[in-house]
PDB file of C-alpha atoms in Angstrom:
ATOM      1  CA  UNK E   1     116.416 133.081  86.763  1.00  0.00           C
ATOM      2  CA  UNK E   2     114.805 129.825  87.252  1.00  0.00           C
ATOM      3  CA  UNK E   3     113.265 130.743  90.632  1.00  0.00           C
ATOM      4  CA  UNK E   4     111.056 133.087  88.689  1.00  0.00           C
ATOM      5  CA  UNK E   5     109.628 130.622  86.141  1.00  0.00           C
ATOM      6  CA  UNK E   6     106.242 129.179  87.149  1.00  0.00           C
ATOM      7  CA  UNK E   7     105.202 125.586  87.125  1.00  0.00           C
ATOM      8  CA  UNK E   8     101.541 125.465  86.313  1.00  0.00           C
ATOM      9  CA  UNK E   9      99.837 121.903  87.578  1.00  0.00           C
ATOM     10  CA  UNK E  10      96.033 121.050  86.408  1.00  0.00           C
ATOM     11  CA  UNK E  11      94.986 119.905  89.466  1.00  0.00           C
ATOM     12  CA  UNK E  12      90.701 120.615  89.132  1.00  0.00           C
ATOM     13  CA  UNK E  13      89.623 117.371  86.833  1.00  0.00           C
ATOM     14  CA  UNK E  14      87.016 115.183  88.736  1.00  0.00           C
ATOM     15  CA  UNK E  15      89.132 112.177  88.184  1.00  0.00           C
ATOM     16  CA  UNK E  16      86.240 109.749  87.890  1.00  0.00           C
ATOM     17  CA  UNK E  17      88.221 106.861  86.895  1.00  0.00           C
ATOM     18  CA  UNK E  18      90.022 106.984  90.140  1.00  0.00           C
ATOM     19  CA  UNK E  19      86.201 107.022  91.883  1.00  0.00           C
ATOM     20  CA  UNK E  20      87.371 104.899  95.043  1.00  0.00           C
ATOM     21  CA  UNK E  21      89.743 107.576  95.779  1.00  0.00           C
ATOM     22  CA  UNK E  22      88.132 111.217  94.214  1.00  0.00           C
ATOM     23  CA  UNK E  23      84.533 111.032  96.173  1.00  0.00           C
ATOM     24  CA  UNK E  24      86.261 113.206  98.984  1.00  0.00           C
ATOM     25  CA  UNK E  25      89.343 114.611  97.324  1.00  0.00           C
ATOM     26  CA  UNK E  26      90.621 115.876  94.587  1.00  0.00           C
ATOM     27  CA  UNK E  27      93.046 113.214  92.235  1.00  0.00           C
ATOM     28  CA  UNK E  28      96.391 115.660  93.010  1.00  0.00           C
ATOM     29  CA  UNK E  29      95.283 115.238  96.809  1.00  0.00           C
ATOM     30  CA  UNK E  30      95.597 110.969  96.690  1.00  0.00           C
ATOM     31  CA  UNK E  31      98.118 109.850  98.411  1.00  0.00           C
ATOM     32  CA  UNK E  32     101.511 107.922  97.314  1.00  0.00           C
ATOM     33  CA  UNK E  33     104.094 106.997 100.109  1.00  0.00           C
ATOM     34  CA  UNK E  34     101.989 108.899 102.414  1.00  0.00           C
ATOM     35  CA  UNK E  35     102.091 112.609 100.778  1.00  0.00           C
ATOM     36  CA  UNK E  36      99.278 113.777  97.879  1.00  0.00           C
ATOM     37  CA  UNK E  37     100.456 113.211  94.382  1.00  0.00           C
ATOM     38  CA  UNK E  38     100.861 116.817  93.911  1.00  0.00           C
ATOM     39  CA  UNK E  39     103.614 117.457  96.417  1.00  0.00           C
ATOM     40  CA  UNK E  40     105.481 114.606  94.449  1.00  0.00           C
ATOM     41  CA  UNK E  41     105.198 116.794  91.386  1.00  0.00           C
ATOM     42  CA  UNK E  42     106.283 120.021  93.053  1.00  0.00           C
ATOM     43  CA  UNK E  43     109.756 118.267  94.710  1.00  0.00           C
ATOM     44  CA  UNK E  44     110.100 116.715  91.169  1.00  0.00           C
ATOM     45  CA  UNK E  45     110.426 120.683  89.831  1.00  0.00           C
ATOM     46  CA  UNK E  46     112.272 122.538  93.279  1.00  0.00           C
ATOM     47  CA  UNK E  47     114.903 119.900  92.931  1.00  0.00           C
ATOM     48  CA  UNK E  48     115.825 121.189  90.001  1.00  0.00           C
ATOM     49  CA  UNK E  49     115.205 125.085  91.396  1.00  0.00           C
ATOM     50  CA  UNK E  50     111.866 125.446  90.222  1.00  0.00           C
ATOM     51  CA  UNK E  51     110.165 126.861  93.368  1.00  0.00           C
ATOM     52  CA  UNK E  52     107.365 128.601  91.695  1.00  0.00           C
ATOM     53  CA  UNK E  53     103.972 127.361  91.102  1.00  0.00           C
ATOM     54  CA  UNK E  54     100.781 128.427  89.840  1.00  0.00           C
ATOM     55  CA  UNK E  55      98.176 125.244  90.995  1.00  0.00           C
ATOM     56  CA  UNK E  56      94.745 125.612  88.863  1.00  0.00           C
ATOM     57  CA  UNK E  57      91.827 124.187  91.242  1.00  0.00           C
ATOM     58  CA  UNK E  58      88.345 123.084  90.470  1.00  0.00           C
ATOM     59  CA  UNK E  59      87.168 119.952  91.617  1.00  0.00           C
ATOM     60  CA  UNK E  60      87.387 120.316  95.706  1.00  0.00           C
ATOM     61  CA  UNK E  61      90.016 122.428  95.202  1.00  0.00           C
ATOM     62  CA  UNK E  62      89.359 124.101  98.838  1.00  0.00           C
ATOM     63  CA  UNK E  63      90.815 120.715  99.721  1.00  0.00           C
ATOM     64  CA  UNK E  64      94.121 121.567  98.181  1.00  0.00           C
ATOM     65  CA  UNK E  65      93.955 125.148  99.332  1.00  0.00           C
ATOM     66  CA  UNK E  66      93.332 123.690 102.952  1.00  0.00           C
ATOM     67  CA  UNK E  67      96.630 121.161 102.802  1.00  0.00           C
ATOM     68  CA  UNK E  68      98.879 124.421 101.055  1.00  0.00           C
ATOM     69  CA  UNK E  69      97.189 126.664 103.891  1.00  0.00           C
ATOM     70  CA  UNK E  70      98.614 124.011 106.498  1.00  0.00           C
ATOM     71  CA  UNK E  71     101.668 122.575 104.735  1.00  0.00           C
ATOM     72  CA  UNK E  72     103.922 123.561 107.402  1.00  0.00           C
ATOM     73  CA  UNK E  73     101.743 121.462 110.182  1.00  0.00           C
ATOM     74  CA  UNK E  74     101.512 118.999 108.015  1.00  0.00           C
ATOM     75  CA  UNK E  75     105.463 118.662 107.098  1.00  0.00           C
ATOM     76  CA  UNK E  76     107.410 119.396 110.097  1.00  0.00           C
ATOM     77  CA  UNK E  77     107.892 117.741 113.211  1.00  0.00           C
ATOM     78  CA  UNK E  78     107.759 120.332 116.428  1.00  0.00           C
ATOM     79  CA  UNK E  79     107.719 120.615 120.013  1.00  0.00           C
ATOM     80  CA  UNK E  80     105.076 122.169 122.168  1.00  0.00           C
ATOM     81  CA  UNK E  81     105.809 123.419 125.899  1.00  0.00           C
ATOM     82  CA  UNK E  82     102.104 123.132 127.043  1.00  0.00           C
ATOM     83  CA  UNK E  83     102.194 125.334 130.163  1.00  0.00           C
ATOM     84  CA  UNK E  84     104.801 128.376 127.864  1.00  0.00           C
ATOM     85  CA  UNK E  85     102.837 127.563 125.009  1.00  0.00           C
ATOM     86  CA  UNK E  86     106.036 127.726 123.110  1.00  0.00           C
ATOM     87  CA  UNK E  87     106.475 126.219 119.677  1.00  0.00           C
ATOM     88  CA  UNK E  88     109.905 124.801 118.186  1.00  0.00           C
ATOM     89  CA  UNK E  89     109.816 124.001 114.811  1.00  0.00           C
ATOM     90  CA  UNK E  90     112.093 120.763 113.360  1.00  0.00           C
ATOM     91  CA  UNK E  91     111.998 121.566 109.692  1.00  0.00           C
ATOM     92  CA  UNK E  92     112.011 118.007 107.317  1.00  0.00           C
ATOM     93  CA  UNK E  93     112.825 119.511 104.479  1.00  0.00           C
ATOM     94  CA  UNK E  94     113.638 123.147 102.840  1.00  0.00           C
ATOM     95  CA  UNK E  95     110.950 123.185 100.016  1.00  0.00           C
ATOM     96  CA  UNK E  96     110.737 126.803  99.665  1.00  0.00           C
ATOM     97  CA  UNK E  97     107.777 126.906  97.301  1.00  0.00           C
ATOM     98  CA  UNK E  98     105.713 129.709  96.211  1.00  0.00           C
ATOM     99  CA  UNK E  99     102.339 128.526  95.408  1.00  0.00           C
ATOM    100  CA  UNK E 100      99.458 130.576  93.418  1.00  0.00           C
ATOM    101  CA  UNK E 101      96.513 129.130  94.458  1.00  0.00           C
ATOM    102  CA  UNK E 102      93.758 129.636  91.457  1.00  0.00           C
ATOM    103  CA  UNK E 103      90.204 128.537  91.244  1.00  0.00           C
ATOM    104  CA  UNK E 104      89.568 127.964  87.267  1.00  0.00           C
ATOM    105  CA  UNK E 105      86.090 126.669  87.753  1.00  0.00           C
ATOM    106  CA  UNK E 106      84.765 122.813  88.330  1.00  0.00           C
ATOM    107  CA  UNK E 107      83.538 122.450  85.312  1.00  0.00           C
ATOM    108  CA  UNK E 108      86.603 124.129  83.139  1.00  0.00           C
ATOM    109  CA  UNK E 109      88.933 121.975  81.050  1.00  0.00           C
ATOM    110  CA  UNK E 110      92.908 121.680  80.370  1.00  0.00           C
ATOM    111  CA  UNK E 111      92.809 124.623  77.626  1.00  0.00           C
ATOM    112  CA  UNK E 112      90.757 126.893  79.457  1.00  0.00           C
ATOM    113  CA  UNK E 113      92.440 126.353  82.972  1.00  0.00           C
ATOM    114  CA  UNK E 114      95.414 127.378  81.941  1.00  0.00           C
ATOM    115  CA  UNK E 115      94.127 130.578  79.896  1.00  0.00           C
ATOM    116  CA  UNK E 116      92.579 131.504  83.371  1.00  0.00           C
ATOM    117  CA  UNK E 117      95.267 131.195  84.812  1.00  0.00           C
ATOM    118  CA  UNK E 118      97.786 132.900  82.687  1.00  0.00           C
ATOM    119  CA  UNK E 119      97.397 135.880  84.249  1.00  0.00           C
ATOM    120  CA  UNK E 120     100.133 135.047  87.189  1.00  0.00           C
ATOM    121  CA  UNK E 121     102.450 134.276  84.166  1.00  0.00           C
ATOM    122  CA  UNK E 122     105.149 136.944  83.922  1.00  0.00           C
ATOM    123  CA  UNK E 123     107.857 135.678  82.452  1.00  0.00           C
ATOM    124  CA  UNK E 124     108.772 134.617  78.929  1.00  0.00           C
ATOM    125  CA  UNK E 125     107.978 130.860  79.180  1.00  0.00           C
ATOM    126  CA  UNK E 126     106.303 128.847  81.963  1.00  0.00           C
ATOM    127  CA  UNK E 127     106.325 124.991  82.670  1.00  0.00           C
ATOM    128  CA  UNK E 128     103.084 123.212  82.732  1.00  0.00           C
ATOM    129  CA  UNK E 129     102.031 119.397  83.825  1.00  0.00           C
ATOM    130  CA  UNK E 130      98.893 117.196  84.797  1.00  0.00           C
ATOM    131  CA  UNK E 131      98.867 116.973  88.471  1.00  0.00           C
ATOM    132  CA  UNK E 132      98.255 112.995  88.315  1.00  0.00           C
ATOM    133  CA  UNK E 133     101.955 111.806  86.836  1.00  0.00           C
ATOM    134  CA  UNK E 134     105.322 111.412  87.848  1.00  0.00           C
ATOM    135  CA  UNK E 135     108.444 111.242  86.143  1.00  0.00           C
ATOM    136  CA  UNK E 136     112.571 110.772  86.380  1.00  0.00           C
ATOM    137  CA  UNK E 137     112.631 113.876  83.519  1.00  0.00           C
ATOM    138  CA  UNK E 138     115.829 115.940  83.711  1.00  0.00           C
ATOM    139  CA  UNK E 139     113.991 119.290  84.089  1.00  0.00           C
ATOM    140  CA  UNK E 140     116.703 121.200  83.424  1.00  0.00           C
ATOM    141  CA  UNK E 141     117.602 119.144  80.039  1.00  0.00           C
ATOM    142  CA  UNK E 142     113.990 119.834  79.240  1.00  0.00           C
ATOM    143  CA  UNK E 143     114.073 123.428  79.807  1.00  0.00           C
ATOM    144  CA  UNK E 144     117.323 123.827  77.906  1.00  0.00           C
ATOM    145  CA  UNK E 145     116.177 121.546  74.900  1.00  0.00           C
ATOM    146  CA  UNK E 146     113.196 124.079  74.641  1.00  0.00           C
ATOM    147  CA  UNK E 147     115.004 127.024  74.930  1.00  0.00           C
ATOM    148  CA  UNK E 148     117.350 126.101  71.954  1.00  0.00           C
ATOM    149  CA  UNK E 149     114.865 125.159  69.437  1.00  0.00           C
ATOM    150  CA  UNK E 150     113.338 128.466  69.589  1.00  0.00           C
ATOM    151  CA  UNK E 151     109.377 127.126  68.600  1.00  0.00           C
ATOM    152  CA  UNK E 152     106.470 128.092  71.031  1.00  0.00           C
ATOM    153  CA  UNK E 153     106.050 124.658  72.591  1.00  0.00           C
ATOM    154  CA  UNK E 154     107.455 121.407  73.997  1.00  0.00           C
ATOM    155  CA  UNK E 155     105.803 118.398  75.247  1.00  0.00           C
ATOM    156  CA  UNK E 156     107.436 115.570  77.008  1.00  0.00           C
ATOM    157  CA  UNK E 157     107.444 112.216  75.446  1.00  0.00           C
ATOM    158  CA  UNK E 158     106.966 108.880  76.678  1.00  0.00           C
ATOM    159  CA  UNK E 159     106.666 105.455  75.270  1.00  0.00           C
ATOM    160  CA  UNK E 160     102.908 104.368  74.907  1.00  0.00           C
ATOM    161  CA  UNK E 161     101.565 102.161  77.824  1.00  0.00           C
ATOM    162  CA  UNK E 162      98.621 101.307  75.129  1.00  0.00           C
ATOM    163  CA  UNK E 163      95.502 103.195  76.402  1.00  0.00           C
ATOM    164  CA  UNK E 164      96.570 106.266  75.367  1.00  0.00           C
ATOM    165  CA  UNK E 165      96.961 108.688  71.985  1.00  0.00           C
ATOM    166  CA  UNK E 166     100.105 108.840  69.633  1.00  0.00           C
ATOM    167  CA  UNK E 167     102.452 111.078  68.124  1.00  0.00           C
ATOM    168  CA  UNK E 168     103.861 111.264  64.594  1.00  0.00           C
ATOM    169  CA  UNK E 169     107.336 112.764  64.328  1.00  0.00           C
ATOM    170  CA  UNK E 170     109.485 114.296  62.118  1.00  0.00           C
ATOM    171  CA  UNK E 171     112.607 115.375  63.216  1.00  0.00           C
ATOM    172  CA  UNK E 172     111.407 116.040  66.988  1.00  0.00           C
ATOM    173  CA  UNK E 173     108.425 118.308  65.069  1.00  0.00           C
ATOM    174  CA  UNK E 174     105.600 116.278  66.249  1.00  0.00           C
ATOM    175  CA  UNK E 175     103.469 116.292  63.083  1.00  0.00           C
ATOM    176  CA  UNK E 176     100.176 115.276  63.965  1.00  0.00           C
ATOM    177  CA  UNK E 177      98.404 114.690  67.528  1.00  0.00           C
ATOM    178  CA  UNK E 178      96.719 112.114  68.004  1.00  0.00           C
ATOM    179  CA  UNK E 179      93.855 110.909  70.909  1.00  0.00           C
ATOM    180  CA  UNK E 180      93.782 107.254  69.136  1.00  0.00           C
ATOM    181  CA  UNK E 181      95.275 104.487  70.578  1.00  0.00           C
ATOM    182  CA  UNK E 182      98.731 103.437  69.560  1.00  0.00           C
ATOM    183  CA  UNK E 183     101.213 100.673  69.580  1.00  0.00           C
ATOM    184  CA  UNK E 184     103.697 100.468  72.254  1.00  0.00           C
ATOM    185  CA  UNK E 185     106.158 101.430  69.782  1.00  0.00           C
ATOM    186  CA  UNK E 186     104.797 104.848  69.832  1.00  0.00           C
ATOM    187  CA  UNK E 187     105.495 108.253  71.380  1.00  0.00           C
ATOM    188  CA  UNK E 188     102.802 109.645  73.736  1.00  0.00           C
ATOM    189  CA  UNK E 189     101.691 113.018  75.615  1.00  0.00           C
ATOM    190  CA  UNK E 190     103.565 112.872  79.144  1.00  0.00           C
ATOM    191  CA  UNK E 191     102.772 116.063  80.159  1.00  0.00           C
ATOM    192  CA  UNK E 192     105.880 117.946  81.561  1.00  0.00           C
ATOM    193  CA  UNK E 193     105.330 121.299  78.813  1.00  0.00           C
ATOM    194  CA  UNK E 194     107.695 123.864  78.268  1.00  0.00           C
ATOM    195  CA  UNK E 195     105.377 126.565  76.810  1.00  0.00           C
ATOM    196  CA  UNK E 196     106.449 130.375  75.562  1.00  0.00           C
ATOM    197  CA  UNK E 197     103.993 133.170  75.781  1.00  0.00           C
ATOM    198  CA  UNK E 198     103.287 133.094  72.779  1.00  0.00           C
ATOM    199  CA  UNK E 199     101.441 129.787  73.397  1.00  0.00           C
ATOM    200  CA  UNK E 200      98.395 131.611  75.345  1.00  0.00           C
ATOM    201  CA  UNK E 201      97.095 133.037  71.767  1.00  0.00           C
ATOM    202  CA  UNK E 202      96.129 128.805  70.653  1.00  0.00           C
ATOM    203  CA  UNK E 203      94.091 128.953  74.347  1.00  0.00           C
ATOM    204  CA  UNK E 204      90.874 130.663  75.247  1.00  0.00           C
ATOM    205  CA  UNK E 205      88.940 131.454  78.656  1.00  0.00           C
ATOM    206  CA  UNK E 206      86.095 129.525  77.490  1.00  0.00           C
ATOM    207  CA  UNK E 207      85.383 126.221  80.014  1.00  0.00           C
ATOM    208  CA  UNK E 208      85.137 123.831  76.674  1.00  0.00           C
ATOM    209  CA  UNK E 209      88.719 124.870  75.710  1.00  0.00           C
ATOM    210  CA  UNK E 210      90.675 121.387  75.853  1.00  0.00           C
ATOM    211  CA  UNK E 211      94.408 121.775  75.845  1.00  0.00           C
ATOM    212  CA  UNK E 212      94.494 118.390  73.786  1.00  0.00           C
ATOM    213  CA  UNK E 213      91.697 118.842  71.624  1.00  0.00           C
ATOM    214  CA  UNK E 214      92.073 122.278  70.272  1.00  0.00           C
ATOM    215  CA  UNK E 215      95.687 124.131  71.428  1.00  0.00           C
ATOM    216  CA  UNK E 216      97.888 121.477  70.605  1.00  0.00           C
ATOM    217  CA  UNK E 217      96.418 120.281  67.223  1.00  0.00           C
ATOM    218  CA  UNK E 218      96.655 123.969  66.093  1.00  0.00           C
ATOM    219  CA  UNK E 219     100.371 124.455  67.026  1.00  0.00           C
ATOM    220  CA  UNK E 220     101.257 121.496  65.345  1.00  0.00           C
ATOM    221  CA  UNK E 221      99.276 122.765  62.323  1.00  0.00           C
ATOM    222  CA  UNK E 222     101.862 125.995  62.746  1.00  0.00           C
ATOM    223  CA  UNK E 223     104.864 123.277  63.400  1.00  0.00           C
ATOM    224  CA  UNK E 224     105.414 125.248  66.683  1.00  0.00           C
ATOM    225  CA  UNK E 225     105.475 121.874  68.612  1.00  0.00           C
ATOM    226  CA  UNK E 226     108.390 120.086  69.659  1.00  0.00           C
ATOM    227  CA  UNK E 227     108.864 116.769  71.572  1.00  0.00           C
ATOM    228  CA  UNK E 228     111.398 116.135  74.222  1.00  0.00           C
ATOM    229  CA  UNK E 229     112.052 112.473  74.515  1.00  0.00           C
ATOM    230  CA  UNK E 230     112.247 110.678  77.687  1.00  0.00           C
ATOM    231  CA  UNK E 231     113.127 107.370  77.745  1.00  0.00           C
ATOM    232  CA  UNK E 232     112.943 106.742  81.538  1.00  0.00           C
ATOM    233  CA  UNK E 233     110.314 106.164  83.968  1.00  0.00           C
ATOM    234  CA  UNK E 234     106.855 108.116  83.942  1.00  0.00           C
ATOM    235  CA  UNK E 235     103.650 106.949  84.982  1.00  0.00           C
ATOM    236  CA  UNK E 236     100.725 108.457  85.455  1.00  0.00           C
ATOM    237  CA  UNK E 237      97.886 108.021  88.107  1.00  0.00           C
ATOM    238  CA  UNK E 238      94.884 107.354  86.246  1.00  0.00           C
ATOM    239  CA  UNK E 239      92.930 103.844  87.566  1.00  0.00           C
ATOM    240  CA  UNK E 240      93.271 102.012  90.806  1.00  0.00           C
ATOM    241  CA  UNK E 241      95.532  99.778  89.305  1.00  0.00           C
ATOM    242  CA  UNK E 242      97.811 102.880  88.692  1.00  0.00           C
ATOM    243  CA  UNK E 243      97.645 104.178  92.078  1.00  0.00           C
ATOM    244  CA  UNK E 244      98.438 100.500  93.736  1.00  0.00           C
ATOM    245  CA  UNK E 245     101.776 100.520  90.905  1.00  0.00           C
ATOM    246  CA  UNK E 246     103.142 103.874  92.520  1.00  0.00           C
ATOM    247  CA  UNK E 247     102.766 102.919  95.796  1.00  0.00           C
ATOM    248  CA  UNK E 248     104.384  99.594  95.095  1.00  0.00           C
ATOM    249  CA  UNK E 249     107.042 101.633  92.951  1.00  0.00           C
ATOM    250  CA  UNK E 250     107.873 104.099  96.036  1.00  0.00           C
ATOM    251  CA  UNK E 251     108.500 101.346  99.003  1.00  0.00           C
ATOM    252  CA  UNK E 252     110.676  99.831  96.309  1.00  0.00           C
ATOM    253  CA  UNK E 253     112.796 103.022  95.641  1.00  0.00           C
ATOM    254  CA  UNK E 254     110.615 105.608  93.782  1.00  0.00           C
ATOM    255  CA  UNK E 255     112.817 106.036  90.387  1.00  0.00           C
ATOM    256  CA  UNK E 256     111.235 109.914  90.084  1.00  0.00           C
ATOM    257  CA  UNK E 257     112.384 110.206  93.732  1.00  0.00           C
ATOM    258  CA  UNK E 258     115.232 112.405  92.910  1.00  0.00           C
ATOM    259  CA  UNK E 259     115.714 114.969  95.761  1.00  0.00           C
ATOM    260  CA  UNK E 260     117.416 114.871  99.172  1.00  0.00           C
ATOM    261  CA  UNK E 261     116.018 114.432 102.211  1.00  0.00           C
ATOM    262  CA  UNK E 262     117.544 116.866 104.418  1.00  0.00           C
ATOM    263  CA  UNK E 263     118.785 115.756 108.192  1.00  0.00           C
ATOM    264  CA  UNK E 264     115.839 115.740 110.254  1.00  0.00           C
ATOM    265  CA  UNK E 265     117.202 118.314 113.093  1.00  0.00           C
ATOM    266  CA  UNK E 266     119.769 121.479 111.675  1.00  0.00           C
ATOM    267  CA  UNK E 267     122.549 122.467 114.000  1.00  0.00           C
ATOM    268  CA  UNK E 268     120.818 125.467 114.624  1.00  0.00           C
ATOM    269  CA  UNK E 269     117.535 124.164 115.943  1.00  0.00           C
ATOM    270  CA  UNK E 270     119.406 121.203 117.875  1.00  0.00           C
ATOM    271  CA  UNK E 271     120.885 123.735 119.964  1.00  0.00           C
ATOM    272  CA  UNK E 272     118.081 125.628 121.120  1.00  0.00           C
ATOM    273  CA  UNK E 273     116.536 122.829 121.724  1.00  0.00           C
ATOM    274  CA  UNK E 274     119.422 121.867 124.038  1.00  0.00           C
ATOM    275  CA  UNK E 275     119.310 125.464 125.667  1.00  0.00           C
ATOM    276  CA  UNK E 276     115.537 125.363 126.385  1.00  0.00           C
ATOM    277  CA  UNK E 277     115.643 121.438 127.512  1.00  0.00           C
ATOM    278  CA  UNK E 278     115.758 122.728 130.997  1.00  0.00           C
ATOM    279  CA  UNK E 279     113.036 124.838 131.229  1.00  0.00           C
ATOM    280  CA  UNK E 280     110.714 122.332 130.264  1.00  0.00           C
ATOM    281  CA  UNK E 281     109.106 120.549 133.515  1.00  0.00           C
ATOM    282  CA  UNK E 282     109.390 116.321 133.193  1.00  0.00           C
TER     283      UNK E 282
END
């Protein structure tokens, strides 16, 4: 079931071309609309039923750990009697998330984080993003396009915004992986993996073990990599400038915005809050 596949983010790089914003808090910890990048990835996967995730911390990670240990004071609305002491709760929203909290070092890259963290993988394939970029990817289309071709891996991707690497293609096989520059003609890494198990073997424990740099290369080498291509919005959260586009992007209607917001108040709560109106002194 789909409840039961994990969503790992990277959320421990130092994020040093984001500097304004990273000196106190991790990059997945900025804020967009109000609420830290990361929770924009996680309702980006539980809309689609993927409740599950495994979060790999480094860089003032205790800062994520503290927002996850007090998401529920953070997120709903409630009403204190101060001489019961009583507490009702108005729940926002009915996230439901299961979140694996796992320190995989400061100083550990994208390969190695996720090797470390492997270990709260049990199922046959997991999902796997950056926890800096957004995206209006069909997550279940994604899932399902992986699941058919039958190869170890799938990447996500996106039409090159210039600063970063490229892909060559053949067939939906990427052939070679590229860090270089590109044209904005050209396919790039978005992130938003489907990986099988089998995966883990291209990845080691070791902190220099770069997802980009060695994995990937090497399963393209096998042709065990696979590109889904989306050709809506992503962005990614990488400069200033980036940050000030997203924010901009989500008081003009958020296009990776694709969840519900829930009524503020269920039935349920209304009307024990209407029973217990009375016993509260005005």
């Amino acid at each position: 079931m789909k409840n039961n596949v994990p969503v790992m983010i990277l959320a421990g790089g130092y994020g040093t071309r984001l500097r304004e914003e990273t000196e106190f808090k991790p990059k997945p910890m900025v804020l967009v609309g109000g609420k830290p990048i990361i929770w924009h990835i996680m309702k980006i996967y539980s809309s689609y039923g993927f409740r599950r995730f495994i979060v790999c911390l480094g860089y003032k990670g205790d800062v994520i750990r503290n927002y996850f240990l007090n998401y529920r004071y953070h997120n709903v609305d409630f009403t204190i009697n101060t001489q019961t002491g009583s507490i009702i709760e108005h729940q926002m929203d009915d996230d439901r998330w299961e979140i694996t909290l796992v320190d995989t070092g400061s100083e550990c890259l994208t390969g190695g984080r996720i090797a470390r963290a492997a270990r709260y993988v049990n199922t046959d394939y997991f999902m796997c993003t950056y926890g800096d970029g957004v995206a209006d990817v069909d997550i279940n289309k994604l899932v399902d396009f992986h699941l058919q071709h039958g190869q170890l891996a799938t990447l996500t991707g996106v039409r090159n915004p210039f600063r970063f690497g490229n892909l060559k293609i053949s067939k939906d096989v990427v052939a070679k992986f590229s860090e270089k520059a590109g044209t904005a003609e050209d396919w790039i890494n978005g992130g938003f993996f489907v990986f099988n198990r089998g995966f883990l073997k291209y990845l080691s424990t070791e902190s220099s073990c770069i997802l980009e740099q060695h994995a990937l290369p090497e399963v393209v080498r096998d042709r065990q990599l696979k590109i889904y291509k989306h050709h809506g919005f992503w962005q990614c959260m990488d400069t200033i400038r980036d940050h000030e586009k997203l924010e901009q992007l989500w008081l003009t209607g958020a296009p990776w915005k694709k969840w519900e917001t829930p009524p503020a108040i269920k039935p349920a709560v209304r009307e024990k809050l209407d029973k217990n109106s009375e016993q509260i002194p005005i």
